[in-house]
CSV table of C-alpha atoms in Angstrom, one decimal:
chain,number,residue,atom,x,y,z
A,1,UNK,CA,111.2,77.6,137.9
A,2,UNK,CA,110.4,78.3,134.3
A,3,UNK,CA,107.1,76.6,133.2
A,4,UNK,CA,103.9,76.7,131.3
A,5,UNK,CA,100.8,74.9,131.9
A,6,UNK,CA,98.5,75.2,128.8
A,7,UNK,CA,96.3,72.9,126.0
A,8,UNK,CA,97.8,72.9,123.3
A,9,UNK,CA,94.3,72.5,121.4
A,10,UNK,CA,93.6,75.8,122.8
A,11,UNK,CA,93.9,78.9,120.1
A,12,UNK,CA,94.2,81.6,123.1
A,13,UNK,CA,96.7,79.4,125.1
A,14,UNK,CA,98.6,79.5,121.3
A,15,UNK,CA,98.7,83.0,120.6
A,16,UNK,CA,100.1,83.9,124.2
A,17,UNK,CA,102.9,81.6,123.9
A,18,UNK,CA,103.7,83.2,120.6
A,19,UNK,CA,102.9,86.8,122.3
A,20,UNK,CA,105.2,86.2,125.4
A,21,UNK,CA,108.1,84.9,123.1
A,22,UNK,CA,109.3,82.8,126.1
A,23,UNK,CA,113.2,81.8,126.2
A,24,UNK,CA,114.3,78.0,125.3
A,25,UNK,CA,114.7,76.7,129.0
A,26,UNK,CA,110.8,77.2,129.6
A,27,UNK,CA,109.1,73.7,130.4
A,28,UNK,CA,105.8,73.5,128.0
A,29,UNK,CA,103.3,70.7,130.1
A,30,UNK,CA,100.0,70.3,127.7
A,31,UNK,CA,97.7,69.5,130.3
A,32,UNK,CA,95.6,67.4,128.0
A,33,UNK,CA,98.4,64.8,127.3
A,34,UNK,CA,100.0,65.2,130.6
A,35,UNK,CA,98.0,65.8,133.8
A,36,UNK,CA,98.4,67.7,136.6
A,37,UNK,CA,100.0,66.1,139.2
A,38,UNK,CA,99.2,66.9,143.3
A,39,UNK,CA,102.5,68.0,143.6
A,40,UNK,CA,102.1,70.6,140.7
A,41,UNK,CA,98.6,71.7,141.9
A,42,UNK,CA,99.9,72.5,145.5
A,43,UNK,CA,103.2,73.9,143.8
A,44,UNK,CA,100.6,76.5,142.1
A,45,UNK,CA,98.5,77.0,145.0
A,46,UNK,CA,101.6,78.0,147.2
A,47,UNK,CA,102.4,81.0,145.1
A,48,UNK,CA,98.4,82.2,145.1
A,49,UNK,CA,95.9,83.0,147.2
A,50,UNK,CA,93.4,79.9,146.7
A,51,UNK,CA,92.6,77.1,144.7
A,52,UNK,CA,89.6,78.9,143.7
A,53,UNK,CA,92.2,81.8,141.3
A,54,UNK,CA,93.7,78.8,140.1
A,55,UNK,CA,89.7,77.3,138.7
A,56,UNK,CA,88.2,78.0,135.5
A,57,UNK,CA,84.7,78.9,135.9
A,58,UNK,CA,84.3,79.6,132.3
A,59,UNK,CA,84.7,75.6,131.5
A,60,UNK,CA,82.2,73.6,130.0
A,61,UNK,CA,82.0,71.2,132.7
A,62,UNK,CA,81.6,73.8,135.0
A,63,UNK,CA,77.9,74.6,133.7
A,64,UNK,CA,77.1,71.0,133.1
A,65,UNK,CA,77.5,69.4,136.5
A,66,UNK,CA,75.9,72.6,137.4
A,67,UNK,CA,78.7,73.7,140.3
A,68,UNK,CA,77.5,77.7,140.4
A,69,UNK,CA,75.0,76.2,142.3
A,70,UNK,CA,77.1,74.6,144.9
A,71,UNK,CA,79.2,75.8,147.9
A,72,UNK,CA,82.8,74.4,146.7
A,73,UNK,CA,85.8,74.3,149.5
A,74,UNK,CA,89.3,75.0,148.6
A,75,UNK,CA,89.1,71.3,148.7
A,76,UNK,CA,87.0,70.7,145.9
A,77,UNK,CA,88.0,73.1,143.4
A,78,UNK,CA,91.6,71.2,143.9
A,79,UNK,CA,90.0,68.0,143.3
A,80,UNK,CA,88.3,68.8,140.2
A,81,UNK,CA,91.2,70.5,138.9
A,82,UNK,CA,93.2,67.5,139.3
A,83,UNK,CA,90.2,65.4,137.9
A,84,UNK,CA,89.3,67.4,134.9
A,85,UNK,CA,92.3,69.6,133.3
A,86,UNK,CA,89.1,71.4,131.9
A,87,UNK,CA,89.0,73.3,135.2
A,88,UNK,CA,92.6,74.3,135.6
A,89,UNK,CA,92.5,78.1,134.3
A,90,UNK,CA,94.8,78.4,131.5
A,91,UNK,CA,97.4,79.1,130.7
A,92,UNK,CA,99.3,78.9,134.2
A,93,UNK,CA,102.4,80.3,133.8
A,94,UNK,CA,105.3,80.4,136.3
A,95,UNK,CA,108.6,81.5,136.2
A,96,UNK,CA,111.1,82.0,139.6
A,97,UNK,CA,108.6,82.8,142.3
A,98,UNK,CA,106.0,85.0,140.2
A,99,UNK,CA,102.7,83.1,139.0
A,100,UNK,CA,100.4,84.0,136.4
A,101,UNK,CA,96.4,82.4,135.9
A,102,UNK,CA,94.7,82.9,132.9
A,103,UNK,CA,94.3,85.0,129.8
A,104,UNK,CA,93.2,88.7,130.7
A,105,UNK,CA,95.0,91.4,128.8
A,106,UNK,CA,96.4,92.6,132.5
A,107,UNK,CA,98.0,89.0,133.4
A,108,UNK,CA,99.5,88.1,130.2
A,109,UNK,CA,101.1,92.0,130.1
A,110,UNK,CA,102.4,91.4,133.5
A,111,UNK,CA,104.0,88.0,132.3
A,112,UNK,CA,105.6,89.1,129.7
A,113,UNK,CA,106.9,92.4,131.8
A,114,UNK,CA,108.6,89.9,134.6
A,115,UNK,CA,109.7,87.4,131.8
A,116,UNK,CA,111.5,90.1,129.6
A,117,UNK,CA,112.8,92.4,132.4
């Protein structure tokens, strides 16, 4: 699998797509215009180590219903994530059986290592 899960109204998700100069076969999903499906969320989850890697804590939402102050299961942070594509930490990139969360330096290096080797 070859795919990218990203907001296209996002500037950082932007300039890593331009950075990683991903091949034509890649599957673009804008999570704002089309939501992440169960399926897709467990798909993610089975090549991680929690729903929690896959969570943005960084999201708005995140400080407004005030959830740092509440004990969240593996449960609930896939729940919000599929309620809210706020939460899903972007971009989520996948490709064969490697997955990549986020936008650190480290992860988007490693990305474009196992996409161009």
């Amino acid at each position: 699998m070859k795919k990218i899960y990203y907001l296209s109204t996002c500037d950082t998700c932007k300039r890593i797509i331009n950075e990683l100069n991903l091949p034509e076969d890649f599957d673009f999903q804008d999570i704002k215009t089309q939501p992440i499906t169960k399926v897709q969320i467990e798909e993610m989850r089975s090549l991680t180590d929690s729903y929690e890697a896959l969570f943005s804590k960084r999201a708005r939402l995140y400080k407004e219903l005030d959830l740092k102050n509440k004990s969240l299961t593996e449960e609930g942070y896939k729940n919000y994530i599929l309620e809210h594509y706020t939460f899903l930490k972007r971009p989520v990139i996948i490709y064969n059986n490697n997955i990549f969360i986020g936008n650190s330096k480290k992860v988007v290096e490693a990305a474009k290592n196992t996409i161009h080797e």
